[in-house]
Coordinates of C-alpha atoms in Angstrom, one line a residue:
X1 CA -32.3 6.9 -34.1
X2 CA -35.3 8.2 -31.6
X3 CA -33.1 6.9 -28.9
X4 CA -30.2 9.4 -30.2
X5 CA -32.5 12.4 -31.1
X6 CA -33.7 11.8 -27.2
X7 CA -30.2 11.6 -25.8
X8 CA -29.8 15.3 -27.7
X9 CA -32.5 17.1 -26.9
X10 CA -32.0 16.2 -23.1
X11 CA -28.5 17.5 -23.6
X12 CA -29.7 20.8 -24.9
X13 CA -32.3 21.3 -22.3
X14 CA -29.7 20.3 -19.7
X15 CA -27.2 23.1 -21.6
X16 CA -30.3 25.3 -21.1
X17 CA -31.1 24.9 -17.6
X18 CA -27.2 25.5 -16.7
X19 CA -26.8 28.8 -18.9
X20 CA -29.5 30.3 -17.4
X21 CA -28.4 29.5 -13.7
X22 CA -24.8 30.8 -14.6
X23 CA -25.7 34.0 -15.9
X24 CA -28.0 34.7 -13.2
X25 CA -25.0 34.2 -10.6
X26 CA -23.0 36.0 -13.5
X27 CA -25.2 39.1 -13.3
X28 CA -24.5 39.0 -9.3
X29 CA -21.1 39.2 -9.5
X30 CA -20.8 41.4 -12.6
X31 CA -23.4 44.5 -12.2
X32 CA -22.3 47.0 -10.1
X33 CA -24.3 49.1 -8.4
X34 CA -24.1 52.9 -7.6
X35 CA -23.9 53.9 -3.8
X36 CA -27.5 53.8 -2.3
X37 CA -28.3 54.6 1.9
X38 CA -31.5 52.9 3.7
X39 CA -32.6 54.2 7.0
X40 CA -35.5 52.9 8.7
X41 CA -36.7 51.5 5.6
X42 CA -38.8 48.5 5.4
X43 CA -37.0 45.8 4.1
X44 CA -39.4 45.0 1.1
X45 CA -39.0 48.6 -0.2
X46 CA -35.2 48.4 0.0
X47 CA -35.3 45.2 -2.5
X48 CA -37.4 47.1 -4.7
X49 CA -34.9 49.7 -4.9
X50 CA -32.0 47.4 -4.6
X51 CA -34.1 45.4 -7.7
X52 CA -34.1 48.6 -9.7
X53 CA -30.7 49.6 -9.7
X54 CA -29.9 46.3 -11.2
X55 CA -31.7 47.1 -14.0
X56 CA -30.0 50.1 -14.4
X57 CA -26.7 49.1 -14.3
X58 CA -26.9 45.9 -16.6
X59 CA -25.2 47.1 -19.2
X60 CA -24.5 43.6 -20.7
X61 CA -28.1 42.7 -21.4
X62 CA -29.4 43.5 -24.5
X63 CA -33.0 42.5 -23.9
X64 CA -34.6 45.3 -22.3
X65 CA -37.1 42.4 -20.6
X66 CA -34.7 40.7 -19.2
X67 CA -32.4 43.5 -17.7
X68 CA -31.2 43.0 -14.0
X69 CA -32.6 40.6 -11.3
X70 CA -35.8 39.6 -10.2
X71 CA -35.7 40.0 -6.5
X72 CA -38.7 37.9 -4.5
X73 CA -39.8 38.9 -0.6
X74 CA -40.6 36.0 1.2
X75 CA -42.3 35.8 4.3
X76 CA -45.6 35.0 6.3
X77 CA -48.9 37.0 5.8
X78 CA -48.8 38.2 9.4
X79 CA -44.8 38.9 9.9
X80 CA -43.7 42.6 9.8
X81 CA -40.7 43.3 7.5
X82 CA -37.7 44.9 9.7
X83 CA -36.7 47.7 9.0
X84 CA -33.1 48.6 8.3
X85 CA -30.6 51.2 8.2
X86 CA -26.9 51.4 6.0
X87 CA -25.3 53.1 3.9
X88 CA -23.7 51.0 0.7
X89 CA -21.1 52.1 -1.3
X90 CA -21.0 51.2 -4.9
X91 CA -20.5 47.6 -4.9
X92 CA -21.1 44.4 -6.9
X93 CA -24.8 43.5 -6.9
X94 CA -24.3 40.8 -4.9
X95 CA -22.7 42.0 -1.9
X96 CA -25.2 44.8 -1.9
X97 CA -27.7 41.8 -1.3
X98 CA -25.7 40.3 1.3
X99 CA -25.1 43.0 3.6
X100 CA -28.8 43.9 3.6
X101 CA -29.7 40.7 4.6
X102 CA -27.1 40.4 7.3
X103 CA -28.1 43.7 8.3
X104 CA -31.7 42.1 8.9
X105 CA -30.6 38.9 9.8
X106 CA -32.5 37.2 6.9
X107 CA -31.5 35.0 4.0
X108 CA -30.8 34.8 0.3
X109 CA -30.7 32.0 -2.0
X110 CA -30.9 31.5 -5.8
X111 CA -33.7 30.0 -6.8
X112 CA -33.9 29.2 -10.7
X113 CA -34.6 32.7 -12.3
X114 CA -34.9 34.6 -9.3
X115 CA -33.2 35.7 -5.8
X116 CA -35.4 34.7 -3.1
X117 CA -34.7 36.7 0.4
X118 CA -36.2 34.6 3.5
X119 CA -36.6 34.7 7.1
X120 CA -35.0 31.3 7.4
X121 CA -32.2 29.3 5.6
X122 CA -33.4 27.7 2.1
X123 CA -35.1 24.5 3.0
X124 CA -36.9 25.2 6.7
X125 CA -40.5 26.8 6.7
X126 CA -40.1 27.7 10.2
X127 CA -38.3 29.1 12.6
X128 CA -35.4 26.5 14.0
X129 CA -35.0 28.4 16.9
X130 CA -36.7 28.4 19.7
X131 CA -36.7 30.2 23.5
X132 CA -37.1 28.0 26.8
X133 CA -36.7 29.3 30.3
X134 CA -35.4 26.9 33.4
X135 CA -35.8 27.2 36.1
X136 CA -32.6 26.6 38.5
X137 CA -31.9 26.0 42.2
X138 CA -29.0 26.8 44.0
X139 CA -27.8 23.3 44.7
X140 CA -28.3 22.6 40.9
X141 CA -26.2 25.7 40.5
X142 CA -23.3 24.8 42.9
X143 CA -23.5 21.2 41.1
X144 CA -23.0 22.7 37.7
X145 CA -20.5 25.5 38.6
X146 CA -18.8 25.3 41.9
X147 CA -20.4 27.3 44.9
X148 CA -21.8 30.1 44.6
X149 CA -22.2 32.4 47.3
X150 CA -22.8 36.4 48.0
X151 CA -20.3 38.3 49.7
X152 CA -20.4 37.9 53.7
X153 CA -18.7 41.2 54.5
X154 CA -20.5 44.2 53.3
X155 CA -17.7 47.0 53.8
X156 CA -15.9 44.1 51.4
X157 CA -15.8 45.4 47.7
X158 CA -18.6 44.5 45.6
X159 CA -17.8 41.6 43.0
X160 CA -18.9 41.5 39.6
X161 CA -21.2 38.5 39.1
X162 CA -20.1 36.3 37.1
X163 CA -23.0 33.6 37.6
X164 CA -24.2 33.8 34.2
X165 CA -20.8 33.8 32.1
X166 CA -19.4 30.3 33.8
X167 CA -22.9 29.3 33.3
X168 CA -22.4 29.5 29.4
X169 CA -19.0 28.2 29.6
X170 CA -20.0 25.1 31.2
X171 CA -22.7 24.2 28.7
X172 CA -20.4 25.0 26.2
X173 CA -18.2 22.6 27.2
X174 CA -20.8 20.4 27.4
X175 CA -21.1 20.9 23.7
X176 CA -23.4 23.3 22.7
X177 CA -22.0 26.5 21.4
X178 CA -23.7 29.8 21.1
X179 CA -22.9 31.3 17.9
X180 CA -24.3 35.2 18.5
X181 CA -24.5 35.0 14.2
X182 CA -26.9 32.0 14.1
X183 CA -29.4 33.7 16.6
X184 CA -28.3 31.9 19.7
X185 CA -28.8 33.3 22.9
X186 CA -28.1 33.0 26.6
X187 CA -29.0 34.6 30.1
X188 CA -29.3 33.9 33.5
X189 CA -31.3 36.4 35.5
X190 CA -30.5 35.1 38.8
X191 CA -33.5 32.2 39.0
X192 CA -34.0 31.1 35.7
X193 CA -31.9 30.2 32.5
X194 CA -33.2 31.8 29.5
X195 CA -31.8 29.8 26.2
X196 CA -32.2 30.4 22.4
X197 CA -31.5 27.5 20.3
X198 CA -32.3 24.5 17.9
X199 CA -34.7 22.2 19.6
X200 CA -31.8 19.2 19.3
X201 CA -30.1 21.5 21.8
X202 CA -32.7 22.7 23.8
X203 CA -33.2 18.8 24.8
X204 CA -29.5 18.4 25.6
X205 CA -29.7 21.3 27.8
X206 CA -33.1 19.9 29.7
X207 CA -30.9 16.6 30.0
X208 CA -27.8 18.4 31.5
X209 CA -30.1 20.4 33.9
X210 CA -31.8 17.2 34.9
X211 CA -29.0 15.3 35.6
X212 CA -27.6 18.0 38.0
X213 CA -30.8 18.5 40.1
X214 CA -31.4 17.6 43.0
X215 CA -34.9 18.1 43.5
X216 CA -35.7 15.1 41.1
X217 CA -35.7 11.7 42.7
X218 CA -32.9 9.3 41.8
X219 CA -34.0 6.2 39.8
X220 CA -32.1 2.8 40.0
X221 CA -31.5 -0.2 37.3
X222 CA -31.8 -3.5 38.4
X223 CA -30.4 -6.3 35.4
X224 CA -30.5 -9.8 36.8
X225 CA -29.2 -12.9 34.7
X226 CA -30.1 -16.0 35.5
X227 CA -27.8 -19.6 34.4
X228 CA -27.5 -23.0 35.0
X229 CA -24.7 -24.7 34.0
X230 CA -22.4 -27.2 35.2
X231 CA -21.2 -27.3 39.2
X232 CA -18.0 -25.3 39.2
X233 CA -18.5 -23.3 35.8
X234 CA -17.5 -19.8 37.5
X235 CA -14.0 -21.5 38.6
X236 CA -13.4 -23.1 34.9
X237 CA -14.4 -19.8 33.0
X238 CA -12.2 -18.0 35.2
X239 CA -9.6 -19.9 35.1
X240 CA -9.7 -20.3 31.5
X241 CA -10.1 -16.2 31.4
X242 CA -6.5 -16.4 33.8
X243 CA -8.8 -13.9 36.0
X244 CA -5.9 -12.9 38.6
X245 CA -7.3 -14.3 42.2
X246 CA -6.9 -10.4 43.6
X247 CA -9.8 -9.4 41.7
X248 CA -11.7 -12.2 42.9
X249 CA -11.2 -12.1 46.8
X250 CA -14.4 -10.0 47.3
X251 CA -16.5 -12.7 45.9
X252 CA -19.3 -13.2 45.7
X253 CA -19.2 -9.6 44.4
X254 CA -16.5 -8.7 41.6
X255 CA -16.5 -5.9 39.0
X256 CA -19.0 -5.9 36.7
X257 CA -16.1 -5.8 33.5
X258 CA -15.4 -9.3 35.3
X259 CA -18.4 -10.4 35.3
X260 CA -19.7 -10.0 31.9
X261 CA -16.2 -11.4 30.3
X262 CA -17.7 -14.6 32.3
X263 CA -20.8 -14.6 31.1
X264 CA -19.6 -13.9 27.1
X265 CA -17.3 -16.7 28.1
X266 CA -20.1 -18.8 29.4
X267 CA -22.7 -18.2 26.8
X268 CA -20.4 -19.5 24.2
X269 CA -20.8 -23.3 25.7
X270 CA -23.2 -25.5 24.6
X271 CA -24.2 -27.0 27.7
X272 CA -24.6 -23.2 29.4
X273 CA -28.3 -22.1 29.4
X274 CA -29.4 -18.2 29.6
X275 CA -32.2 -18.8 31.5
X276 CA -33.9 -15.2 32.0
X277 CA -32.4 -11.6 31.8
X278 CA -35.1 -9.4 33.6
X279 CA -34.5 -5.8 34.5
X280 CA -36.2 -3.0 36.0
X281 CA -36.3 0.6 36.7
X282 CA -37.2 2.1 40.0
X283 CA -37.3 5.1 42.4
X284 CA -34.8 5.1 45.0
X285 CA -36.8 3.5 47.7
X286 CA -40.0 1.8 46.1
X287 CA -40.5 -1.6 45.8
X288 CA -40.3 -3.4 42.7
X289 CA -41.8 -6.7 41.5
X290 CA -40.6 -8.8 38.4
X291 CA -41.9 -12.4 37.0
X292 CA -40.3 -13.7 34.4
X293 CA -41.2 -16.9 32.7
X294 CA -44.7 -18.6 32.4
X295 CA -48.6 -18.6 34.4
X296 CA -49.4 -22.3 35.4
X297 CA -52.9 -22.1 35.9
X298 CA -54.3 -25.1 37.4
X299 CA -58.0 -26.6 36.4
X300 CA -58.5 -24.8 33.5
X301 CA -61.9 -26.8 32.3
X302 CA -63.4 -25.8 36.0
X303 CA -62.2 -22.4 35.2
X304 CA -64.1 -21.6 31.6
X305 CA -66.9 -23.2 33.1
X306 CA -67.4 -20.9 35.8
X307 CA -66.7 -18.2 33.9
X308 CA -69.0 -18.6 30.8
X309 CA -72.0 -18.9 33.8
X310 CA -73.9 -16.0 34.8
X311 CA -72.6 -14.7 38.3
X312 CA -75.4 -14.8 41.0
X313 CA -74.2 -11.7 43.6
X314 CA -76.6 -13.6 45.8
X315 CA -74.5 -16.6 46.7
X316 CA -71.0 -15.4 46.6
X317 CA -68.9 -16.4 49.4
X318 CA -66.6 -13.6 50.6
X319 CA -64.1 -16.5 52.5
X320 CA -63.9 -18.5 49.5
X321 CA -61.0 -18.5 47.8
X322 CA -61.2 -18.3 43.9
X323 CA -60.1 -21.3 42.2
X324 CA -57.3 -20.9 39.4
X325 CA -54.8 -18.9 40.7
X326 CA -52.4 -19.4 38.3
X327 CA -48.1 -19.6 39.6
X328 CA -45.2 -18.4 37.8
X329 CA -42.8 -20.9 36.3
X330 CA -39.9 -19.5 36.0
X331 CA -37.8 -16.4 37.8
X332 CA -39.6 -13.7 40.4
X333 CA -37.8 -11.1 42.0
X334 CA -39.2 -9.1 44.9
X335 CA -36.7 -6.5 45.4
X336 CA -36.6 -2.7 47.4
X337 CA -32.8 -0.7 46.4
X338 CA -32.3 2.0 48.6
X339 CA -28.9 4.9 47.5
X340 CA -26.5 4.9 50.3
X341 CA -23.5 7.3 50.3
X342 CA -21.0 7.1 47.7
X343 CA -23.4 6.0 45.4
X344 CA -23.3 2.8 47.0
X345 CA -26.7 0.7 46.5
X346 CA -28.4 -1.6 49.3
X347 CA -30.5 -3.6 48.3
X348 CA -33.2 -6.0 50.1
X349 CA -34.5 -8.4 47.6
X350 CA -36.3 -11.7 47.5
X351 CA -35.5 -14.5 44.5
X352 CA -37.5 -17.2 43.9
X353 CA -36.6 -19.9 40.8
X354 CA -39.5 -22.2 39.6
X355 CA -40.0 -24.8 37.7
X356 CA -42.8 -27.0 36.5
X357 CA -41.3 -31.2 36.8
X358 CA -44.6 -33.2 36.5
X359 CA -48.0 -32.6 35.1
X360 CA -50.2 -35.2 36.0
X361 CA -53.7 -35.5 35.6
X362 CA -56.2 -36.9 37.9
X363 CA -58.7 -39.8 37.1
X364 CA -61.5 -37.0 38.1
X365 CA -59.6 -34.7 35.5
X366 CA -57.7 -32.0 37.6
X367 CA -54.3 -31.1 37.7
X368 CA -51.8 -32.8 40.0
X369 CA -48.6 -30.7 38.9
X370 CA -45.2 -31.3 40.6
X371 CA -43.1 -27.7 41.1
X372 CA -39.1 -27.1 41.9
X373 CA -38.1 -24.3 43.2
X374 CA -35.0 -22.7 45.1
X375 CA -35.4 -19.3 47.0
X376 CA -33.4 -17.0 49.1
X377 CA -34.0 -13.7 50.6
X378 CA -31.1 -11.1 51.4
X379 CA -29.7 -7.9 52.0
X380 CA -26.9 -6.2 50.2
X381 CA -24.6 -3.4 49.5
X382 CA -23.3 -3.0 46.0
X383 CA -21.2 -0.5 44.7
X384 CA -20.7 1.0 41.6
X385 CA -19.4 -1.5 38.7
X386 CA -19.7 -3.9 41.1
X387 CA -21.6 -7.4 40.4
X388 CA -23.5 -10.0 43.4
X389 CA -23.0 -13.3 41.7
X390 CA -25.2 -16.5 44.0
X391 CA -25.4 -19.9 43.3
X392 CA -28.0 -22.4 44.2
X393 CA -28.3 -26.0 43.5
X394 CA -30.6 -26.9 40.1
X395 CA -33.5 -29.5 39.7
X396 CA -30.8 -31.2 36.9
X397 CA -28.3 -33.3 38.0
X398 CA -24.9 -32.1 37.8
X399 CA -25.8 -28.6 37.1
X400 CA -26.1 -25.2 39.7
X401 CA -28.0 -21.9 39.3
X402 CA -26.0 -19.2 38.6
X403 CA -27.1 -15.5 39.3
X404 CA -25.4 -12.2 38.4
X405 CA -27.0 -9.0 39.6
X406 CA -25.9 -5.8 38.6
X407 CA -27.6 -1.7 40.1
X408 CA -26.9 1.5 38.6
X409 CA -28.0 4.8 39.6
X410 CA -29.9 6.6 37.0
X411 CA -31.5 10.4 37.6

């Protein structure tokens, strides 16, 4: 029974709640107002008036309390209400609501016994929009738009420039749209870009104008994978991929769709090892280290001895060399990509592949290690989707090193 009773008065409250929002949007549509004309009149006072009428011409209501709507100004403490001028014909009370704030380029919503009128759409306390200036060169310019030049003859007649106008067409086709109703905005006064927009836009436009200037250095991806697997793998996998021999004849370098159906192909075997995947990012012309794998660091007992003692700067011998230098087990790279033309990469680079066999110990207690390695040191040109595949011999019998390097030009 006190579950029922519940169930009921939650229907009645809900019944409630819906009446009342209904004939609030029901006195919108149904009073009509008389003609009424604003001119230069602060948009709070116009409400007021606007809120007035309403009452008057509710001639539904019988409660004289609740005659009309209640009409709520909201805005920040410092803003200055606009002021606006039109003339309104007699009209339902809603419309009369909705062209004033169009005419002001605010907002309306119903709220649950009142109509609140806002600077911004219901739900944002601020401002979406926001106003950024770039700054543009002229190669960024002929980049984005073609070439743009003045006229050489000056007895030639004077054409219109169009700079600006193909400047907003090609953004828009880049996706962003400037809807003059929404408050977007856009102008080019010859140096700069001026933009008006969401801030989700505003990036997309900073990423468009950085991808097409050519003041900012060029940056370059470097992904290396690193495999051992069986002698003869690549010629299996391909063959098993039926990889037509024309797109092989370049090898060692094939496309890089190629070479990653390999190594998806390879990875699935069980007696294929992923070794390391390092990658890097750097400017066109700088030199770029990478280790990847483990520190070996030899007489470690020696080590925390010498380092829990108290340093004397008395005896220090500069010509000594410090004990404990650890070496990397596993892959280093050493490499220095230069751009070429055609977005063709070169590429001086040094590979070195480590690894630790034996770790014996001494009857005094140091460390007698045994290391494999393999290295090579090279210059290349790689193009784009293009993939340098060398193979070295491996410390396990049977099996070869694999390596796939891949460079793509980032800005």
């Amino acid at each position: 029974m006190k579950i029922f009773i519940t169930v009921i008065l939650l229907s009645i409250l809900s019944s409630l709640s819906a009446d009342q929002k209904s004939k609030l949007e029901e006195k919108l549509d149904n009073i009509k107002i008389s003609g009424v004309q604003f001119f230069e009149t602060p948009l709070p006072d116009a409400l007021m008036e606007i809120q007035r009428l309403s009452k008057q011409f509710d001639l539904t209501e019988s409660n004289p309390l609740e005659k009309g709507v209640q009409l709520v100004y909201k805005s920040f403490g410092s803003d200055t209400p606009p002021n606006i001028t039109i003339a309104l014909s007699p009209m339902s009370l809603k419309n009369s609501i909705k062209f004033i704030c169009e005419m002001a380029s605010w907002h309306y919503h119903v709220a649950e016994n009142r109509i609140v009128i806002s600077k911004f759409p219901h739900g944002l306390g601020e401002n979406p929009l926001r106003t950024e200036f770039y700054e543009v060169t002229q190669g960024s310019l002929n980049k984005m738009i073609g070439v743009t030049t003045k006229n050489q003859d000056p007895f030639a007649p004077k054409k219109a420039n169009d700079t600006a106008p193909r400047l907003k067409e090609f953004f828009q086709s880049n996706g962003i749209i400037f809807d003059s109703a929404s408050g977007h905005k856009f102008a080019f006064d010859g140096f700069q870009i001026i933009v008006t927009h969401d801030r989700e836009k505003l990036k997309k436009i900073a990423r468009i104008l950085r991808e097409h200037d050519l003041d900012i250095p060029l940056q370059i991806s470097v992904t290396s994978i690193l495999i051992e697997a069986p002698v003869r793998s690549l010629a299996k996998y391909a063959k098993a991929l039926k990889i037509p021999q024309a797109d092989t004849e370049k090898f060692p370098f094939i496309s890089s769709e190629i070479a990653n159906k390999l190594i998806d192909s390879m990875q699935a075997s069980n007696d294929v090892k992923i070794l390391h995947t390092p990658s890097v990012m750097v400017l066109d012309g700088k030199k770029a280290t990478i280790n990847s794998g483990l520190e070996y660091h030899f007489n470690l007992a020696e080590e925390s001895s010498n380092n829990s003692a108290k340093p004397n700067t008395d005896n220090i011998n500069e010509n000594k060399k410090p004990n404990g230098i650890p070496r990397n087990i596993g892959l280093s790279l050493v490499l220095t990509p230069r751009i070429k033309k055609y977005q063709v990469i070169e590429i001086d680079f040094l590979s070195q592949f480590t690894r630790l066999i034996d770790d014996k110990i001494k009857a005094n207690g140091e460390k007698e290690p045994t290391f494999w390695s393999t290295r090579f040191e090279t210059s290349i040109q790689i193009g784009p989707d293009q993939t340098f595949i060398s193979l070295a011999s491996s410390s396990e019998e049977g099996f070869e090193l694999i390596s796939f390097l891949t460079a793509q030009i980032k800005r």
